């Protein structure tokens, strides 16, 4: 008996949950208070007494006394409304479904002469920029507020773009409609519909409601797919994804039918398609990828819009990412340009573009990643086939494509302004710390830097030569690009600021291009090297040590490297050629000789002899496996040298890709280690005594083996790598709001 009772109770709970779930999943429904819910908006009856609103949903005033839902698609609520100085008056709300997505709604308030309206609040950060239709008039909610009243007039047909579909409200007779902009306080738009009087004591609003979900037909790209999402071995030419190894792939992306922001996509399961799940097209960093892919579409889909789920890798200064060529069954062709930075951006640390909304995000072992949805207008006629053609600048990664009748609205970013008032007070954002204040951490420093002699490594720890039993910890920041090149006054101020922050080391970074002559980048620029010298002097006085690299982003004029046919502005190409070309090796040596042997007039010594220099990471992020295919020139160079290496060693890959990859990795390792031995020997001959390191990014097993040669390992992890709103490496910049603590850095 007890078991039977328990079974009935559990069954009742399960049934109630199933019913509640079915109603919750219906995009059009009545909530428990009797309010009309359509997609992501909610309508409420409302009365304004001249002082405040009496909005449906407040239990003390709009008290529901009875509610019914049934499986035939009917919702019904009745209750009593309490108004000031009035006896409670009855209200009813009813919703009936006559077909999928088709409803009739009726709201009645009886036994009162008061006037009522039907209203909804539209969140400003969601609905800004969306286009409504009122009869034949289109109305776009403005990005910036101009005036409170946006629309006031009559309409009998109202079309509302919701996030997942289009809602249409239709009245038999036109009613008064008002749309207001109440931003920024509160941050919403308001839509009010009048509830007509059918008798002096009855207000009634009857609506025909339709809701059409955005529909999109996924295109079958399986035959064009050439990459999987998972990559177990970096730079083997096999992939998948960007061929950067298990730290940096897209294995976490869900496959199968997926709906992202109102668009349906079919993401290929690689296990059902011979390991292939996406299209990866060539860019300068991956010229081994195919430059194009095409597929015939047997089902001849059609629609007004083509939706692409895609991303790019290794961004380019060129906006020309590639083209989409749509071939229709009548023989017509449509060429659609795809623009980097406007239609799509980088898959790592993604940010929205003009026609590229980030609709899916995830995390791999090294970064926050995402995919973009771009929309392109089509001629609405049957499609025979579609082709994707890369311009071979950035790598183009195509995950899925669909066609549909309607374009879902994208979430817009409206300008947001804060002005001084009683809630917001201006603050002088002074970066200089008050000396001796609680925020002044300069007391942690032991000035001057270098007082205990140069840094050495003992038992796996940094120590000073004259304090060998006291392990060291360094905590600091980067000073990049033009930062070191400033007036003496600002150098003093900057050094004070860095000391007050408690930093005891500064990394000079991306500064090498600023300290040399433009016509010969191995020669020092007297003006800027003097500025750098004085800054180092100021830092040293305050107990701040220095670490740096000997190649970061020094860009060379045409002719400085004889074999290279153009201006060498591609820093990754310089790094790639450095390991193979003696001309680049000598260019680097000449620069280093001039820099390392230059005497700083303010410290009285060269940088190589200064004990304030704690370490050098020789070539910044110059990992040979990551940079060898920087562009077509370097890729050809490496392929030719590899073939010569095979011949010299009498080796044959026997036409087996896996064997060729193993041999190529051996070739890269031998090439790198030969040059690394030359680098360290040269630097020691120059008198450099500080610890040396190299290949300062990545965590593969092969890197761990190669790093056995280093004095210490320097590795880079990014929680918020710089992104820029307009031009690359130019302000304004964009800053993520994600926690650095929770971001995967993949340092170990």
XYZ file of C-alpha atoms in Angstrom:
748
model
C 0.000 0.000 0.000
C 2.802 2.388 0.928
C 4.665 1.540 -2.278
C 1.526 2.176 -4.346
C 0.996 5.562 -2.706
C 4.627 6.524 -3.274
C 4.371 5.422 -6.902
C 1.298 7.624 -7.416
C 3.030 10.611 -5.821
C 6.113 10.156 -8.007
C 3.943 9.696 -11.094
C 2.099 12.904 -10.266
C 5.372 14.800 -9.951
C 6.686 13.361 -13.221
C 3.443 14.212 -15.043
C 3.384 17.728 -13.602
C 6.991 18.219 -14.640
C 6.277 16.963 -18.153
C 3.303 19.319 -18.539
C 5.236 22.251 -17.112
C 8.144 21.439 -19.397
C 5.936 21.316 -22.489
C 4.458 24.706 -21.665
C 7.861 26.196 -20.836
C 9.209 25.069 -24.209
C 6.306 26.643 -26.137
C 7.474 30.049 -27.396
C 3.909 31.444 -27.030
C 2.102 30.790 -23.761
C 0.474 32.330 -20.685
C 2.557 32.427 -17.533
C 1.045 31.733 -14.112
C 0.056 35.392 -13.705
C -1.839 35.371 -17.013
C 0.709 37.444 -18.917
C 1.288 36.733 -22.599
C 4.784 35.382 -23.278
C 6.046 35.483 -26.863
C 9.591 34.324 -27.422
C 11.862 36.473 -25.275
C 9.258 39.159 -24.421
C 6.355 39.320 -21.984
C 3.186 41.430 -22.314
C 1.250 42.620 -19.256
C -2.004 44.500 -18.802
C -1.389 47.831 -17.084
C -3.234 50.719 -15.459
C -1.720 54.156 -14.763
C -3.425 56.131 -11.989
C -1.427 59.297 -12.542
C 1.142 58.363 -9.912
C 2.273 54.836 -10.661
C 1.647 51.796 -12.819
C -0.448 48.826 -11.737
C 1.198 46.128 -13.863
C -0.176 42.626 -14.258
C 1.963 40.138 -12.366
C 1.957 41.929 -9.022
C 0.110 39.469 -6.800
C -1.207 42.070 -4.365
C -3.074 43.852 -7.168
C -3.556 41.256 -9.936
C -4.502 38.167 -7.923
C -5.096 35.027 -9.987
C -7.917 32.963 -8.501
C -8.119 30.210 -11.105
C -5.901 28.887 -13.857
C -6.231 26.097 -16.385
C -3.959 24.567 -18.994
C -4.929 21.664 -21.221
C -3.216 19.466 -23.757
C -5.226 20.907 -26.655
C -3.228 24.132 -26.453
C -5.450 26.339 -24.286
C -4.369 28.530 -21.394
C -6.879 30.328 -19.205
C -6.474 32.582 -16.170
C -9.013 34.546 -14.161
C -8.622 36.721 -11.113
C -9.375 39.968 -9.321
C -7.701 43.336 -9.741
C -7.533 45.688 -6.750
C -7.280 49.392 -7.594
C -7.211 52.403 -5.248
C -10.692 53.432 -4.034
C -12.354 50.676 -6.119
C -13.878 47.343 -5.301
C -11.940 44.415 -6.825
C -12.772 43.964 -10.503
C -12.555 40.683 -12.458
C -10.096 40.023 -15.253
C -9.546 37.079 -17.564
C -6.808 36.173 -20.017
C -7.086 33.340 -22.497
C -4.790 31.890 -25.144
C -5.860 29.258 -27.685
C -3.647 27.453 -30.167
C -5.353 26.583 -33.456
C -2.298 25.345 -35.358
C 1.467 25.175 -34.799
C 2.581 28.745 -34.175
C -0.958 30.170 -34.577
C -2.887 31.499 -31.560
C -5.733 33.760 -30.502
C -5.335 35.833 -27.368
C -8.044 37.601 -25.377
C -7.570 39.878 -22.345
C -10.616 41.369 -20.590
C -11.009 43.640 -17.560
C -14.634 44.044 -16.391
C -16.740 46.301 -14.171
C -14.535 49.387 -14.263
C -14.462 52.563 -16.312
C -10.693 52.827 -15.987
C -8.544 52.805 -19.119
C -6.025 50.003 -19.568
C -3.087 49.348 -21.831
C -1.138 46.279 -22.839
C 2.602 46.759 -22.500
C 5.990 45.099 -22.690
C 9.484 46.175 -21.738
C 12.143 45.433 -24.334
C 15.669 45.209 -22.841
C 17.791 47.902 -24.419
C 20.919 45.805 -24.779
C 18.931 43.066 -26.577
C 16.464 44.915 -28.829
C 18.580 47.908 -29.833
C 18.973 47.948 -33.614
C 16.111 45.513 -34.282
C 13.620 46.351 -37.016
C 9.883 46.269 -36.181
C 7.014 46.584 -38.653
C 3.819 48.511 -37.865
C 1.432 47.868 -40.782
C 3.529 48.996 -43.757
C 6.011 51.083 -41.760
C 9.417 49.742 -40.702
C 10.828 51.031 -37.431
C 14.377 50.340 -36.203
C 15.048 50.860 -32.511
C 17.898 53.393 -32.473
C 21.421 52.662 -31.285
C 21.555 56.014 -29.542
C 18.697 57.732 -27.797
C 17.324 60.835 -29.494
C 13.969 61.350 -27.781
C 11.641 59.361 -25.543
C 8.810 58.860 -28.032
C 9.872 56.769 -31.014
C 6.409 56.000 -32.392
C 2.836 57.036 -31.677
C -0.016 56.079 -33.961
C -2.470 53.370 -34.971
C -1.602 49.941 -36.296
C -3.482 46.724 -36.900
C -0.490 44.522 -37.691
C 2.658 44.531 -35.547
C 5.722 42.426 -36.409
C 8.269 41.925 -33.620
C 11.701 40.345 -34.270
C 12.399 38.043 -31.324
C 15.665 36.254 -30.791
C 14.514 32.871 -32.059
C 11.619 33.800 -34.338
C 9.234 36.454 -35.652
C 6.053 37.324 -33.724
C 3.063 38.951 -35.419
C 0.217 40.572 -33.470
C -2.887 41.312 -35.520
C -6.020 43.200 -34.436
C -9.330 43.275 -36.283
C -9.371 47.055 -35.934
C -6.273 49.235 -35.663
C -5.355 50.203 -32.097
C -3.181 52.911 -30.609
C 0.482 51.920 -30.346
C 3.242 53.823 -28.589
C 6.934 52.922 -28.448
C 9.161 54.778 -25.993
C 12.901 54.875 -25.373
C 13.558 55.053 -21.636
C 17.305 54.414 -21.779
C 19.593 54.610 -19.910
C 17.584 54.501 -16.673
C 15.921 52.077 -16.941
C 17.749 50.480 -19.830
C 14.755 49.444 -21.915
C 12.306 50.358 -24.633
C 8.577 50.175 -23.934
C 5.737 49.180 -26.279
C 2.169 50.034 -25.228
C -0.985 48.847 -26.985
C -4.333 50.337 -26.058
C -7.061 48.027 -24.710
C -10.222 49.206 -26.473
C -13.467 49.780 -24.569
C -16.183 47.421 -25.773
C -18.629 48.816 -23.180
C -18.167 51.695 -20.732
C -17.176 49.176 -18.051
C -15.308 46.584 -20.115
C -11.828 46.812 -21.714
C -10.906 44.040 -24.086
C -7.943 43.311 -26.333
C -8.235 40.489 -28.869
C -5.177 39.514 -30.902
C -4.345 36.959 -33.540
C -0.813 35.866 -32.631
C 1.547 33.987 -34.912
C 5.084 32.932 -34.120
C 7.421 31.649 -36.802
C 10.762 30.284 -35.695
C 13.659 31.232 -37.906
C 14.176 28.284 -40.208
C 17.412 27.405 -41.945
C 18.284 24.402 -44.085
C 21.790 23.067 -43.382
C 23.944 22.442 -46.444
C 25.683 19.088 -46.806
C 29.408 19.916 -46.854
C 30.652 16.415 -46.041
C 32.279 15.789 -49.417
C 34.168 19.093 -49.237
C 35.445 18.636 -45.670
C 39.212 18.171 -45.462
C 39.956 18.520 -41.727
C 38.736 17.181 -38.405
C 38.328 19.180 -35.213
C 40.899 17.162 -33.236
C 44.635 17.463 -33.855
C 46.926 15.096 -31.986
C 50.201 16.182 -33.620
C 51.142 19.771 -34.390
C 52.506 20.797 -37.796
C 52.362 17.346 -39.353
C 50.403 18.542 -42.368
C 47.610 16.122 -41.554
C 45.580 18.217 -39.123
C 42.969 18.620 -37.926
C 41.732 22.116 -37.468
C 44.706 24.512 -37.742
C 47.286 21.732 -37.322
C 48.601 23.249 -34.087
C 48.341 20.183 -31.906
C 46.170 19.073 -28.990
C 46.644 22.313 -27.055
C 45.016 24.369 -29.781
C 42.251 22.534 -31.612
C 38.429 22.502 -31.640
C 37.676 19.064 -30.236
C 35.167 20.520 -27.743
C 32.748 21.708 -30.469
C 29.448 19.766 -30.360
C 28.522 17.945 -33.549
C 25.189 17.122 -35.149
C 22.224 19.460 -35.531
C 22.937 22.648 -33.561
C 20.989 25.895 -33.256
C 23.046 29.024 -32.614
C 21.215 32.328 -32.089
C 18.247 31.304 -34.218
C 20.150 29.567 -37.025
C 20.235 25.798 -37.553
C 23.547 24.265 -38.591
C 24.603 20.665 -39.205
C 28.084 20.184 -37.754
C 29.685 17.102 -39.243
C 30.636 14.294 -36.896
C 34.157 13.350 -38.031
C 33.653 9.738 -36.956
C 30.956 9.362 -39.604
C 32.920 11.146 -42.353
C 36.362 9.532 -42.455
C 37.703 11.893 -39.781
C 36.737 15.039 -41.720
C 34.354 17.587 -40.216
C 35.224 21.039 -41.587
C 36.857 22.918 -44.434
C 40.272 24.473 -43.736
C 41.510 26.671 -46.583
C 45.023 27.944 -47.150
C 46.506 31.099 -45.713
C 50.042 32.422 -45.492
C 50.659 30.345 -42.358
C 49.218 27.140 -43.854
C 49.939 27.054 -47.571
C 49.717 23.251 -47.423
C 45.946 23.529 -47.010
C 43.875 23.586 -50.219
C 43.019 27.024 -51.558
C 39.442 26.105 -52.450
C 36.663 23.616 -51.831
C 33.379 23.002 -53.628
C 30.342 20.801 -53.242
C 27.265 19.976 -55.321
C 23.950 20.223 -53.436
C 21.616 17.438 -54.529
C 18.582 18.734 -52.630
C 18.698 22.148 -54.399
C 18.068 24.295 -51.304
C 16.890 27.876 -51.633
C 16.462 30.898 -49.407
C 16.967 34.620 -49.018
C 20.084 34.255 -46.870
C 23.250 32.186 -46.741
C 24.506 31.665 -43.190
C 28.109 30.680 -42.607
C 29.538 29.293 -39.351
C 33.238 29.987 -39.682
C 36.384 31.679 -38.374
C 39.898 32.577 -39.445
C 43.373 31.904 -38.099
C 46.570 33.909 -38.322
C 44.903 37.196 -39.164
C 46.026 39.285 -42.086
C 46.477 42.969 -42.789
C 44.414 42.343 -45.925
C 40.633 42.362 -45.591
C 40.367 39.970 -48.529
C 39.845 36.595 -46.842
C 38.199 34.862 -49.788
C 35.068 34.436 -51.888
C 31.948 32.298 -51.894
C 30.641 31.326 -55.333
C 27.006 30.210 -55.373
C 25.877 28.414 -58.540
C 22.114 28.327 -59.119
C 20.311 25.623 -61.066
C 19.427 28.100 -63.816
C 23.155 28.620 -64.474
C 23.500 31.986 -62.751
C 26.433 32.510 -60.405
C 26.765 34.840 -57.437
C 30.192 35.879 -56.165
C 30.243 36.888 -52.484
C 33.403 38.494 -51.040
C 34.291 37.518 -47.467
C 36.142 40.218 -45.535
C 38.498 39.597 -42.646
C 37.648 41.921 -39.773
C 34.182 42.724 -41.150
C 32.567 39.331 -41.776
C 34.760 37.188 -39.568
C 37.682 37.360 -37.156
C 40.178 35.124 -35.430
C 38.873 31.978 -33.760
C 41.084 32.626 -30.723
C 39.823 35.359 -28.374
C 36.939 36.118 -30.781
C 35.204 39.477 -30.966
C 32.096 40.516 -32.897
C 32.436 42.018 -36.378
C 30.081 44.094 -38.517
C 28.663 40.985 -40.213
C 30.118 38.394 -37.887
C 28.376 37.627 -34.615
C 30.170 35.277 -32.229
C 27.492 32.604 -31.766
C 29.501 29.800 -30.187
C 32.362 29.951 -27.696
C 34.420 27.399 -25.831
C 37.837 26.830 -24.328
C 40.683 24.623 -25.431
C 43.872 24.025 -23.459
C 45.439 27.311 -24.498
C 42.734 29.874 -25.253
C 39.156 31.103 -25.258
C 37.851 30.275 -28.734
C 34.748 30.878 -30.824
C 32.954 30.747 -34.162
C 31.198 33.493 -36.109
C 27.855 33.527 -37.917
C 27.874 35.667 -41.049
C 24.825 36.307 -43.249
C 24.879 36.992 -47.000
C 21.823 37.821 -49.163
C 20.958 35.346 -51.911
C 18.718 35.228 -54.941
C 15.858 33.054 -53.712
C 16.115 30.252 -56.242
C 17.369 26.649 -56.192
C 21.092 26.272 -55.556
C 23.102 23.733 -57.539
C 26.416 24.064 -55.744
C 28.631 26.236 -53.587
C 32.384 26.878 -53.644
C 34.708 28.524 -51.141
C 37.912 30.141 -52.418
C 40.642 31.465 -50.133
C 42.707 34.502 -51.042
C 45.580 32.791 -49.157
C 46.152 35.623 -46.701
C 44.614 34.349 -43.456
C 43.576 30.710 -42.975
C 39.810 30.323 -43.503
C 38.003 27.738 -41.355
C 34.466 26.803 -42.470
C 32.484 24.642 -40.054
C 28.950 24.704 -41.489
C 26.588 26.567 -43.824
C 22.807 26.943 -44.077
C 20.238 28.833 -46.143
C 17.076 30.406 -44.743
C 14.189 32.748 -45.462
C 14.700 35.179 -42.586
C 17.808 36.655 -40.996
C 17.698 36.433 -37.182
C 18.446 39.738 -35.473
C 21.896 40.005 -34.009
C 22.659 41.343 -30.582
C 23.819 44.908 -31.085
C 26.136 46.922 -28.880
C 24.649 50.325 -28.208
C 26.895 53.174 -27.068
C 26.793 53.428 -23.301
C 27.499 56.715 -21.604
C 28.083 57.519 -17.962
C 27.748 61.150 -16.930
C 28.523 62.730 -13.601
C 25.470 62.765 -11.320
C 24.482 61.702 -7.832
C 25.259 58.064 -8.683
C 28.428 58.505 -10.706
C 31.233 60.729 -9.520
C 34.307 61.487 -11.643
C 37.570 59.985 -10.418
C 40.985 61.283 -11.325
C 42.568 58.081 -12.616
C 46.076 58.927 -11.531
C 48.478 56.122 -12.368
C 51.146 57.638 -10.131
C 51.077 56.278 -6.589
C 51.412 58.655 -3.642
C 54.896 57.997 -2.185
C 54.718 56.332 1.205
C 51.008 55.555 0.868
C 49.445 52.155 1.455
C 49.569 51.551 -2.330
C 53.315 52.234 -2.557
C 55.086 48.871 -2.788
C 58.505 50.254 -3.710
C 59.720 49.191 -0.257
C 59.849 45.642 -1.607
C 62.713 46.540 -3.934
C 66.394 46.335 -3.008
C 68.072 49.126 -4.964
C 70.094 49.513 -6.998
C 69.512 46.574 -9.308
C 72.672 44.512 -9.681
C 74.118 45.325 -6.256
C 74.579 41.607 -5.497
C 76.178 40.777 -8.825
C 74.735 39.018 -11.862
C 71.981 36.416 -11.739
C 73.045 32.793 -11.791
C 71.162 29.489 -11.715
C 71.836 27.189 -8.796
C 69.931 23.973 -8.100
C 67.192 25.000 -10.512
C 66.638 28.422 -8.905
C 67.661 31.964 -9.785
C 70.195 33.423 -7.318
C 72.556 36.384 -7.224
C 76.223 35.604 -7.631
C 77.046 37.190 -4.273
C 74.022 35.672 -2.472
C 74.057 32.091 -3.794
C 71.936 30.637 -0.991
C 68.980 33.012 -1.360
C 66.552 32.008 -4.168
C 65.010 34.840 -6.190
C 61.523 35.567 -7.448
C 60.877 38.135 -10.146
C 57.497 39.776 -10.653
C 57.003 42.335 -13.376
C 55.386 43.543 -16.559
C 56.074 44.303 -20.227
C 56.972 47.686 -21.643
C 56.271 47.463 -25.350
C 56.853 49.214 -28.662
C 57.291 52.970 -28.158
C 56.966 52.779 -24.378
C 60.720 52.902 -23.626
C 61.287 55.897 -25.885
C 60.324 58.940 -23.912
C 61.713 62.096 -22.339
C 63.976 61.992 -19.283
C 61.186 63.477 -17.175
C 58.794 60.734 -18.206
C 61.462 58.045 -17.812
C 61.878 59.063 -14.166
C 58.131 59.147 -13.670
C 57.623 55.795 -15.368
C 60.346 54.160 -13.282
C 58.782 55.569 -10.093
C 55.415 54.203 -11.148
C 56.752 50.716 -11.901
C 58.607 50.650 -8.576
C 55.500 51.748 -6.674
C 53.581 48.842 -8.218
C 56.091 46.513 -6.576
C 57.528 45.169 -9.842
C 61.169 44.145 -9.562
C 61.661 43.261 -13.231
C 60.655 44.838 -16.536
C 60.567 43.056 -19.867
C 61.596 45.303 -22.760
C 59.476 43.986 -25.625
C 58.651 44.849 -29.246
C 61.103 47.712 -28.899
C 63.851 46.534 -31.244
C 62.354 48.241 -34.287
C 62.386 51.581 -32.479
C 66.070 51.558 -31.538
C 67.529 51.123 -35.048
C 67.881 53.115 -38.245
C 65.180 52.565 -40.846
C 67.576 52.174 -43.791
C 69.809 49.679 -41.966
C 68.236 47.944 -39.017
C 71.529 46.610 -37.644
C 72.662 50.168 -36.782
C 71.450 51.883 -33.614
C 69.472 55.118 -33.768
C 71.411 57.587 -31.559
C 68.291 59.442 -30.421
C 66.161 56.478 -29.399
C 69.014 54.396 -27.934
C 69.803 57.340 -25.667
C 66.192 57.360 -24.469
C 66.351 53.617 -23.818
C 69.666 53.990 -21.986
C 68.250 56.612 -19.660
C 65.179 54.528 -18.867
C 67.376 51.513 -17.995
C 69.423 53.807 -15.752
C 66.240 54.989 -13.971
C 64.968 51.447 -13.518
C 68.291 50.240 -12.186
C 68.440 53.027 -9.599
C 65.098 51.880 -8.197
C 65.985 48.191 -7.975
C 64.168 47.080 -11.131
C 65.897 44.424 -13.239
C 65.665 43.905 -17.002
C 64.841 40.932 -19.228
C 64.516 41.100 -23.005
C 64.767 39.314 -26.366
C 67.240 39.812 -29.204
C 64.669 39.581 -31.991
C 61.026 40.524 -31.603
C 59.630 42.672 -34.394
C 62.479 44.499 -36.142
C 61.216 44.997 -39.711
C 63.769 45.214 -42.501
C 63.839 47.345 -45.662
C 64.017 45.724 -49.062
C 67.494 44.434 -49.844
C 68.719 43.956 -46.285
C 68.193 40.213 -46.772
C 69.408 39.585 -50.353
C 67.361 36.414 -50.935
C 64.082 37.992 -49.850
C 62.358 39.834 -52.711
C 60.475 42.486 -50.737
C 60.303 44.546 -47.571
C 60.611 42.098 -44.688
C 57.666 43.240 -42.573
C 56.523 39.697 -41.763
C 58.293 39.034 -38.468
C 57.342 35.344 -38.549
C 59.074 35.024 -41.923
C 62.243 36.571 -40.451
C 62.167 33.992 -37.653
C 61.656 31.170 -40.152
C 64.543 32.286 -42.369
C 66.807 32.834 -39.364
C 67.168 29.084 -38.827
C 68.223 28.414 -42.446
C 69.678 31.489 -44.159
C 73.167 32.672 -43.248
C 72.258 36.163 -44.480
C 69.590 36.434 -41.781
C 71.987 34.940 -39.228
C 74.601 37.596 -40.031
C 71.956 40.332 -39.998
C 70.981 39.271 -36.479
C 74.637 39.004 -35.373
C 75.421 42.513 -36.603
C 72.431 43.935 -34.754
C 73.379 42.083 -31.560
C 77.026 43.181 -31.730
C 76.008 46.822 -32.012
C 73.405 46.593 -29.266
C 75.260 44.423 -26.762
C 78.527 46.353 -27.046
C 76.982 49.814 -26.884
C 78.021 51.606 -23.675
C 75.171 53.199 -21.762
C 76.500 56.650 -20.775
C 74.184 56.777 -17.737
C 75.220 53.429 -16.226
C 78.770 53.454 -17.590
C 78.551 49.892 -18.900
C 77.175 47.819 -21.745
C 73.879 45.990 -21.361
C 75.693 42.634 -21.660
C 77.907 43.502 -18.665
C 75.166 45.031 -16.550
C 74.144 42.728 -13.667
C 70.692 44.335 -13.892
C 70.107 42.184 -17.005
C 68.788 38.936 -15.534
C 68.007 36.910 -18.676
C 67.611 36.851 -22.446
C 65.057 34.840 -24.412
C 66.922 34.976 -27.693
C 64.291 34.893 -30.482
C 60.811 35.804 -29.265
C 58.250 33.105 -30.132
C 60.458 31.815 -32.919
C 59.586 28.131 -32.484
C 60.826 26.538 -35.675
C 57.835 24.188 -35.942
C 55.434 27.121 -35.652
C 57.098 29.538 -38.061
C 58.697 27.526 -40.873
C 55.638 27.941 -43.138
C 55.216 31.662 -42.440
C 54.572 32.439 -46.103
C 55.057 30.922 -49.544
C 58.727 31.992 -49.677
C 59.702 30.343 -46.397
C 57.635 27.247 -47.092
C 59.397 26.713 -50.410
C 62.748 27.354 -48.731
C 62.126 24.694 -46.090
C 60.790 22.159 -48.572
C 63.885 22.566 -50.761
C 66.268 22.310 -47.801
C 64.381 19.290 -46.478
C 64.702 17.515 -49.811
C 68.430 18.270 -49.856
C 68.695 16.956 -46.285
C 66.954 13.717 -47.277
C 69.352 13.275 -50.178
C 72.403 14.030 -48.026
C 71.365 11.502 -45.393
C 70.197 8.966 -47.995
C 66.727 8.869 -46.454
C 63.438 8.097 -48.179
C 59.931 8.685 -46.852
C 58.678 5.886 -49.167
C 55.623 7.970 -50.010
C 54.168 7.445 -46.548
C 52.923 10.752 -45.042
C 53.529 9.612 -41.459
C 57.133 8.666 -42.283
C 57.670 11.972 -44.078
C 56.317 13.877 -41.070
C 58.705 12.067 -38.729
C 61.649 12.827 -40.987
C 60.592 16.455 -41.376
C 60.405 16.850 -37.594
C 63.895 15.383 -37.318
C 65.094 17.828 -39.978
C 63.561 20.777 -38.110
C 65.089 19.659 -34.823
C 68.568 19.247 -36.282
C 68.310 22.584 -38.096
C 67.220 24.368 -34.944
C 69.777 22.810 -32.617
C 72.623 23.608 -34.999
C 71.637 27.280 -35.100
C 70.936 27.420 -31.368
C 74.476 26.202 -30.664
C 75.778 28.982 -32.915
C 73.620 31.582 -31.131
C 74.709 30.672 -27.635
C 78.358 30.377 -28.656
C 78.211 33.806 -30.296
C 76.522 35.448 -27.306
C 78.973 33.958 -24.840
C 81.853 35.122 -27.045
C 80.354 38.611 -26.909
C 80.545 38.466 -23.126
C 76.885 37.792 -22.309
C 76.791 36.007 -18.951
C 73.111 36.042 -17.994
C 70.950 32.891 -18.400
C 69.703 32.206 -21.948
C 66.490 30.656 -23.244
C 64.534 30.377 -26.496
C 61.348 28.981 -28.121
C 59.221 30.689 -25.486
C 55.748 29.446 -26.364
C 54.022 26.081 -26.409
C 54.126 22.920 -24.317
C 54.556 19.943 -26.639
C 56.639 16.924 -25.699
C 59.025 17.739 -28.540
C 59.555 21.240 -27.164
C 60.286 19.813 -23.742
C 62.990 17.650 -25.299
C 64.477 20.594 -27.228
C 64.436 22.831 -24.157
C 66.977 20.595 -22.431
C 69.591 22.871 -24.029
C 68.406 26.021 -22.257
C 69.566 27.594 -19.008
C 65.909 28.092 -18.090
C 62.508 27.772 -19.769
C 60.541 30.910 -20.614
C 56.949 30.212 -21.662
C 54.093 32.504 -22.621
C 50.434 32.120 -21.677
C 47.764 34.668 -22.560
C 44.565 35.400 -20.702
C 43.694 38.567 -22.645
C 45.880 38.947 -25.697
C 45.573 42.420 -27.247
C 42.648 42.940 -29.628
C 41.887 46.108 -31.506
C 38.633 47.743 -32.556
C 39.775 49.110 -35.916
C 43.348 48.657 -37.169
C 45.668 45.957 -35.867
C 48.027 47.139 -33.130
C 46.507 50.600 -33.069
C 44.230 52.111 -30.470
C 41.384 51.830 -29.579
C 41.918 48.402 -28.044
C 39.391 45.880 -26.731
C 39.629 44.230 -23.331
C 37.888 40.996 -22.416
C 35.837 40.842 -19.228
C 36.831 37.227 -18.586
C 38.726 36.300 -15.445
C 42.446 35.794 -15.976
C 42.465 33.366 -13.050
C 39.914 31.111 -14.723
C 41.441 31.227 -18.205
C 43.434 28.248 -19.501
C 47.036 29.360 -19.966
C 48.615 26.011 -20.885
C 52.036 26.831 -19.476
C 53.001 23.396 -18.249
